[in-house]
Amino acid sequence: MKSQLIATSLCFLASISFHGYSTLAEDHVPRKFSTEINPGCEAVFGTNCSENSTINLVHIRSDGPHDTLHFLWSFLGAPSLLLVRTPLQSNLSVDWTSIFEDTGSGGGISFEPEPYYLFGWSLVKVWVYNDQNDTARLDKADQSDVEGYDSKNFVWNRKDNSSILNSTMINLSFEARSYDHREGEANGVEQMGPNGFFRITIRMKSTEDYSKVLPYMMYNENSTQVDVAFNDVQLNTTAEEYPKHPRIALKYIMVQDNGNRNGEAGQMKLDVTKTLDDEHSPGVFEVYSINTPAKGYNQSYIQWRPICYTAEVRDVIDSVDVEAYPLQHASSVLHDDNVQDSILWSYFGTEIDNVTFQSMNISFGTVGDGFYNKTKHISWTYSTGFGVPPPDRVSLLVMLVVSIGLGIPALIIVLSVIYMVMCKVRRPRDDLLLGQ
């Protein structure tokens, strides 16, 4: 009986210790990255086209055993990303003349053969609003205090000196330090302050891993991580025009094509997942994600934790909230989504209104944080990719702590029960000897 109890207790402890570990053994499809900058542009712009840091169309090809995932980044106009899943022997075709001539019909981007699935998004607006009542909410600001800046007008440059482009890792940054005021705005290109920059950094790895910087988002071989940073950004031409209580917000448009172009593909959803585990992001117990309606590989997402940072070197004490607003229906007919100024239009053209097409705003700040002027810096991270977001995994250290914390009390209880049973077994014998 004693041996059975000990064996049961050991099995109990083993189940506690290794229950979470089995989830780490999930099979992941091995993939190999290859990167091409400005594919095919030499025929139009000359032999040094790929070295031109102001022309930025980056094609990252991720080949697996059964299909190819394409990550097509564009900073020609509004910063955009196309996520395309195709057969293995697929090819990207770029009509540079069509893209730059802006004929209005689109069609500058295509894949042969036809993709299985496509998801894309574009950052089309930067909102600067005056938060007079310190609500930290874009939707509660007076509309007369909200100024929108088209992201297509930022003058983007590729930072090749910090790039990593190999078969297992991608790290690439794009930075704007000036803004081209166009029709309806002041004329000319203006610098965004002496230290001002708007930077977008993309990171990819061929294995599942956590980011090395807060908030330690997880990404895998089917996704990419995006860092957005504003530092001392001043978009108005004079100091008098700048809001007294400024906050920053962004507008994204998103589109999905799974072959159904009759308007019945369903709508994307903004989901909030709560967790009790804040090991990787201290004090943050929620994860936000935009999920497309399709399933399996023919599904995509954008995921983030509702937190951003007000210093270039990120720390928990320098964090403020990220607010997400309800998804809205978008349409190229409305002319306020700037889809014509993104790579989404280059692919879909007028067909974009026949697929799932939505928009959403994101704002940064916490009530009482001193507004954007206090630190003049915002850094925000999100991940985007194919399938469903990779789930957080519990580290070995946490599993050991939980196992010890639960296992030792359980072991004490089991040994106590064994001791009590043994005492009861021996007591009748002692009473019998005393009776003799």
XYZ file of C-alpha atoms in Angstrom:
436
model
C 0.000 0.000 0.000
C 2.859 2.341 0.874
C 4.551 1.715 -2.496
C 1.295 2.365 -4.359
C 0.820 5.689 -2.613
C 4.392 6.753 -3.367
C 4.007 5.776 -7.025
C 0.757 7.744 -7.246
C 2.381 10.809 -5.727
C 5.315 10.624 -8.160
C 2.956 10.404 -11.113
C 1.035 13.385 -9.756
C 4.224 15.437 -9.471
C 5.321 14.434 -12.976
C 1.994 15.492 -14.444
C 2.332 18.901 -12.766
C 5.930 19.339 -13.876
C 5.532 18.387 -17.530
C 1.929 19.150 -18.379
C 2.800 22.545 -19.894
C 5.990 21.298 -21.545
C 4.291 19.074 -24.107
C 2.868 22.104 -25.901
C 6.419 23.134 -26.845
C 6.866 20.044 -28.977
C 4.366 21.142 -31.624
C 5.658 20.657 -35.142
C 6.428 23.829 -37.104
C 6.927 23.879 -40.852
C 10.593 24.688 -41.607
C 10.939 27.682 -43.903
C 13.746 29.433 -45.735
C 13.757 33.182 -46.353
C 14.984 34.958 -49.464
C 14.791 38.727 -49.892
C 14.709 40.922 -52.972
C 14.619 44.732 -52.859
C 12.718 46.521 -55.640
C 12.289 43.396 -57.824
C 12.470 44.131 -61.530
C 12.967 47.885 -61.131
C 16.329 47.944 -62.941
C 14.535 47.779 -66.271
C 12.774 51.052 -65.457
C 15.116 52.996 -63.190
C 18.570 51.647 -64.030
C 21.076 49.163 -62.641
C 21.401 50.848 -59.216
C 17.695 50.700 -58.443
C 18.039 48.176 -55.608
C 20.592 50.446 -53.917
C 18.254 53.443 -53.985
C 17.098 53.817 -50.370
C 14.140 56.045 -51.342
C 12.483 53.405 -53.559
C 11.261 50.703 -51.210
C 9.398 47.598 -52.323
C 10.762 44.615 -50.391
C 9.771 41.075 -51.319
C 10.475 38.466 -48.632
C 9.822 34.957 -49.886
C 9.318 32.215 -47.292
C 9.486 28.770 -48.916
C 8.160 25.704 -47.130
C 7.702 22.084 -48.237
C 4.173 22.614 -49.594
C 3.674 26.330 -50.297
C 5.290 29.754 -50.365
C 4.431 32.654 -48.102
C 5.139 36.104 -49.528
C 5.665 39.181 -47.348
C 5.573 42.145 -49.727
C 6.450 45.396 -47.958
C 5.877 48.707 -49.694
C 6.861 52.230 -48.727
C 5.793 53.554 -52.123
C 3.020 55.759 -50.803
C 1.444 54.585 -47.549
C 3.437 51.934 -45.620
C 1.758 48.632 -46.479
C 2.162 44.879 -46.277
C 0.734 42.142 -48.471
C 0.703 38.628 -46.992
C 0.226 36.189 -49.871
C 0.104 32.382 -49.806
C 0.830 30.732 -53.157
C 1.945 27.412 -54.686
C 5.675 26.710 -54.484
C 6.480 27.640 -58.091
C 4.847 31.053 -57.946
C 6.342 34.299 -59.221
C 5.798 37.940 -58.321
C 5.344 40.420 -61.166
C 5.744 44.183 -60.622
C 4.668 46.690 -63.271
C 6.671 49.703 -62.088
C 5.301 51.964 -64.810
C 1.723 51.256 -63.708
C 2.595 51.881 -60.044
C 4.223 55.262 -60.630
C 1.947 56.523 -63.380
C -1.070 56.032 -61.096
C -3.564 55.329 -63.867
C -6.342 54.830 -61.302
C -7.062 51.234 -62.271
C -4.372 49.512 -60.199
C -2.965 46.234 -61.424
C 0.734 46.912 -60.869
C 1.219 43.849 -58.616
C 0.352 40.260 -59.563
C 1.299 36.658 -58.788
C 1.460 33.726 -61.181
C -0.189 31.301 -60.636
C -3.070 32.841 -58.691
C -2.617 32.951 -54.887
C -4.467 30.648 -52.549
C -5.013 33.501 -50.127
C -4.120 37.161 -49.522
C -4.321 39.510 -46.553
C -3.042 43.074 -46.543
C -2.986 46.200 -44.449
C -1.850 49.767 -44.843
C -1.056 52.509 -42.344
C -2.793 55.405 -44.085
C -3.135 58.189 -41.488
C -1.325 59.708 -38.548
C -3.714 61.604 -36.316
C -2.471 64.406 -34.062
C -5.245 65.560 -31.737
C -5.582 67.995 -28.879
C -6.799 66.120 -25.783
C -8.102 69.144 -23.865
C -10.001 67.087 -21.281
C -7.255 64.460 -20.832
C -9.478 61.501 -21.729
C -6.772 59.704 -23.739
C -9.506 58.796 -26.228
C -9.510 59.794 -29.872
C -13.275 59.311 -30.132
C -13.901 61.825 -27.309
C -11.812 64.611 -28.834
C -13.462 67.577 -30.543
C -13.221 66.887 -34.274
C -11.938 70.413 -34.817
C -8.948 69.455 -32.650
C -8.054 66.407 -34.775
C -5.554 66.842 -37.595
C -4.866 64.006 -40.027
C -1.603 63.531 -41.902
C -1.411 61.164 -44.882
C 1.310 58.586 -44.360
C 2.023 58.614 -48.118
C 3.569 62.078 -47.663
C 6.312 60.950 -45.287
C 9.654 60.777 -47.075
C 10.823 57.236 -46.334
C 14.408 55.967 -46.454
C 15.639 52.405 -46.000
C 18.298 52.030 -43.277
C 20.597 49.509 -44.949
C 23.368 49.932 -42.368
C 21.247 48.142 -39.735
C 19.790 45.462 -42.019
C 19.975 41.701 -41.513
C 18.816 39.740 -44.554
C 19.568 36.018 -44.558
C 17.750 32.694 -44.870
C 16.752 32.504 -41.183
C 16.459 36.117 -39.997
C 15.196 39.448 -41.341
C 15.722 42.829 -39.698
C 14.990 45.909 -41.772
C 14.181 49.521 -40.819
C 12.528 52.361 -42.719
C 12.739 55.903 -41.413
C 11.144 59.242 -42.288
C 12.613 62.522 -41.042
C 10.614 64.869 -43.234
C 7.038 65.343 -44.412
C 6.006 66.486 -47.904
C 3.111 68.919 -47.492
C 0.953 68.722 -50.597
C -2.297 70.048 -52.001
C -4.493 71.581 -49.313
C -1.584 71.891 -46.928
C 1.489 74.112 -46.672
C 3.876 73.764 -49.599
C 7.246 72.088 -49.501
C 9.045 69.363 -47.578
C 9.375 70.099 -43.871
C 11.755 68.464 -41.410
C 9.982 66.887 -38.421
C 12.079 68.715 -35.837
C 15.863 68.473 -35.293
C 15.574 65.022 -33.673
C 12.283 64.001 -35.198
C 11.770 60.653 -36.902
C 9.016 58.203 -37.728
C 10.511 54.701 -37.911
C 9.071 51.300 -38.837
C 11.185 48.196 -38.209
C 10.278 44.702 -39.394
C 11.671 41.498 -37.864
C 11.279 37.886 -38.947
C 12.752 34.589 -37.763
C 12.431 31.101 -39.195
C 11.729 29.673 -35.721
C 9.213 30.434 -33.001
C 10.601 32.909 -30.514
C 9.891 35.859 -28.263
C 11.065 39.330 -29.145
C 14.128 40.552 -27.265
C 12.479 43.877 -26.333
C 9.346 44.749 -24.367
C 6.553 43.746 -24.512
C 8.221 40.494 -25.660
C 5.663 39.543 -28.313
C 5.899 36.019 -29.685
C 6.233 35.411 -33.392
C 7.031 32.415 -35.593
C 8.094 31.399 -39.088
C 4.656 32.381 -40.469
C 4.657 35.938 -39.146
C 6.558 39.192 -38.871
C 6.937 41.623 -36.003
C 6.542 45.358 -36.551
C 7.952 48.142 -34.359
C 6.542 51.658 -34.832
C 8.382 54.593 -33.239
C 7.683 58.348 -33.135
C 10.430 60.492 -31.717
C 10.072 64.265 -31.341
C 7.746 64.337 -34.349
C 6.471 67.851 -35.208
C 4.233 67.886 -38.246
C 2.895 71.457 -38.128
C 4.775 74.251 -39.822
C 4.815 76.564 -36.798
C 4.968 76.017 -33.036
C 1.788 78.090 -32.601
C -0.204 75.577 -34.625
C 0.861 72.619 -32.529
C -1.727 71.398 -29.974
C -1.210 72.252 -26.313
C -2.149 68.720 -25.213
C -1.147 66.532 -28.160
C -1.665 62.815 -28.556
C -0.814 60.512 -31.443
C -3.112 58.006 -33.166
C -2.912 55.830 -36.297
C -5.414 54.663 -38.893
C -5.061 51.287 -40.596
C -7.016 49.777 -43.461
C -7.125 45.991 -43.874
C -8.238 43.758 -46.716
C -8.624 39.995 -47.155
C -9.116 37.936 -50.304
C -9.770 34.208 -49.981
C -11.185 33.809 -53.476
C -14.688 34.943 -52.530
C -15.410 38.283 -54.201
C -19.186 38.410 -53.878
C -19.176 40.362 -50.613
C -20.074 37.310 -48.492
C -16.628 36.440 -47.132
C -17.489 37.715 -43.649
C -15.997 40.456 -41.527
C -12.843 40.682 -39.468
C -13.172 40.746 -35.686
C -11.366 42.567 -32.919
C -10.844 40.051 -30.108
C -9.543 40.593 -26.577
C -7.981 37.636 -24.764
C -7.420 37.792 -21.018
C -4.661 35.878 -19.270
C -3.396 35.371 -15.728
C 0.197 35.118 -16.955
C 2.178 38.378 -17.185
C 5.624 36.746 -17.156
C 6.707 38.314 -20.452
C 4.823 41.621 -20.138
C 4.633 42.591 -16.458
C 1.299 44.094 -15.482
C -0.355 43.377 -18.852
C -3.085 40.743 -18.716
C -4.735 41.263 -22.114
C -3.867 40.558 -25.739
C -5.691 42.246 -28.640
C -5.952 40.737 -32.093
C -7.712 41.409 -35.373
C -8.646 38.043 -36.864
C -9.901 37.398 -40.367
C -12.984 35.177 -40.845
C -11.337 32.329 -42.793
C -9.785 29.251 -41.178
C -6.480 27.397 -41.202
C -3.694 28.807 -43.323
C -6.288 30.907 -45.144
C -6.540 33.137 -42.129
C -4.476 36.056 -40.867
C -4.165 38.298 -37.861
C -2.680 41.429 -36.340
C -1.883 41.016 -32.642
C -0.583 43.353 -29.934
C -0.556 43.957 -26.207
C -2.343 47.187 -25.182
C 0.857 48.899 -24.112
C 3.470 51.161 -25.672
C 6.561 52.936 -24.375
C 7.559 56.576 -24.004
C 11.332 56.082 -24.127
C 13.601 54.654 -26.823
C 15.102 52.248 -24.265
C 11.943 50.477 -23.177
C 11.102 49.968 -19.519
C 7.929 49.043 -17.640
C 7.901 52.396 -15.830
C 7.889 54.209 -19.197
C 4.701 52.588 -20.488
C 1.283 53.995 -21.414
C -1.903 52.461 -22.803
C -2.832 51.602 -26.370
C -6.510 52.147 -27.212
C -8.175 50.191 -30.025
C -11.429 51.395 -31.584
C -14.190 49.370 -33.278
C -13.590 48.125 -36.794
C -15.344 50.141 -39.480
C -16.443 49.339 -43.011
C -14.044 50.847 -45.547
C -14.584 51.662 -49.202
C -12.415 53.095 -51.956
C -15.489 55.035 -53.089
C -15.353 57.131 -49.900
C -11.983 58.613 -50.917
C -10.972 59.040 -47.266
C -9.174 55.727 -46.778
C -6.256 56.559 -49.106
C -6.286 53.032 -50.462
C -5.350 54.417 -53.890
C -2.019 55.482 -52.410
C -0.979 52.029 -51.207
C 0.174 48.719 -52.616
C -3.294 47.326 -51.819
C -4.622 49.329 -54.753
C -1.732 48.162 -56.933
C -2.902 44.587 -56.410
C -6.706 44.850 -56.230
C -7.539 47.999 -58.159
C -11.292 48.565 -58.392
C -11.913 44.989 -57.175
C -11.006 46.026 -53.632
C -14.624 46.924 -52.811
C -15.655 43.315 -53.556
C -13.528 41.740 -50.817
C -13.409 42.128 -47.032
C -12.244 45.723 -46.528
C -12.212 47.399 -43.094
C -10.437 50.141 -41.127
C -9.509 50.827 -37.513
C -7.910 53.549 -35.376
C -5.265 53.028 -32.675
C -4.326 55.750 -30.159
C -1.601 56.028 -27.536
C -1.682 57.509 -24.046
C -2.955 57.212 -20.490
C -4.964 59.739 -18.482
C -2.545 61.878 -16.481
C 0.581 60.849 -18.405
C 1.533 64.399 -19.424
C 0.542 63.907 -23.087
C 2.938 63.330 -25.989
C 4.867 66.495 -25.166
C 6.182 65.093 -21.890
C 8.615 62.639 -23.499
C 7.979 63.238 -27.230
C 8.405 59.533 -27.865
C 6.087 56.601 -28.578
C 7.193 53.024 -29.403
C 4.621 50.341 -30.193
C 5.026 46.702 -31.283
C 2.636 44.304 -32.984
C 2.894 41.072 -34.944
C 1.081 40.017 -38.092
C 1.040 36.792 -40.052
C -0.732 33.753 -41.431
C -2.965 31.383 -39.491
C -3.728 32.149 -35.846
C -1.486 34.067 -33.415
C 1.102 31.828 -31.718
C 0.035 31.166 -28.109
C 2.204 32.273 -25.214
C 4.247 29.477 -23.748
C 5.238 29.097 -20.137
C 8.991 29.170 -19.580
C 10.838 26.269 -17.947
C 11.639 28.436 -14.924
C 7.974 29.210 -14.298
C 7.052 25.544 -14.738
C 9.684 24.552 -12.182
C 8.465 27.176 -9.718
C 4.843 26.050 -10.143
C 5.823 22.402 -9.919
C 7.801 22.948 -6.734
C 5.138 25.207 -5.270
C 2.394 22.656 -5.889
C 4.487 19.504 -5.690
C 6.041 19.985 -2.233
C 2.689 20.585 -0.457
C 1.220 17.637 -2.359
C 4.156 15.454 -1.341
C 3.780 16.528 2.313
C 0.071 15.659 2.199
C 0.765 12.254 0.645
C 3.509 11.435 3.190
C 1.235 12.552 6.034
C -1.485 10.215 4.807
C 1.052 7.378 4.576
C 2.247 8.080 8.115
C -1.309 8.118 9.501
C -2.140 4.869 7.728
C 1.000 3.188 9.051
C 0.217 4.364 12.573
C -3.270 2.833 12.385
C -1.856 -0.413 11.042
C 0.687 -0.716 13.875
C -1.674 0.349 16.697
C -3.785 -2.866 16.835
C -0.576 -4.948 17.149
C 0.667 -2.790 20.034
C -2.722 -3.076 21.769
C -2.613 -6.878 21.344
C 0.840 -7.133 22.897
C -0.235 -5.000 25.830
C -3.275 -7.218 26.367
C -1.069 -10.291 26.703
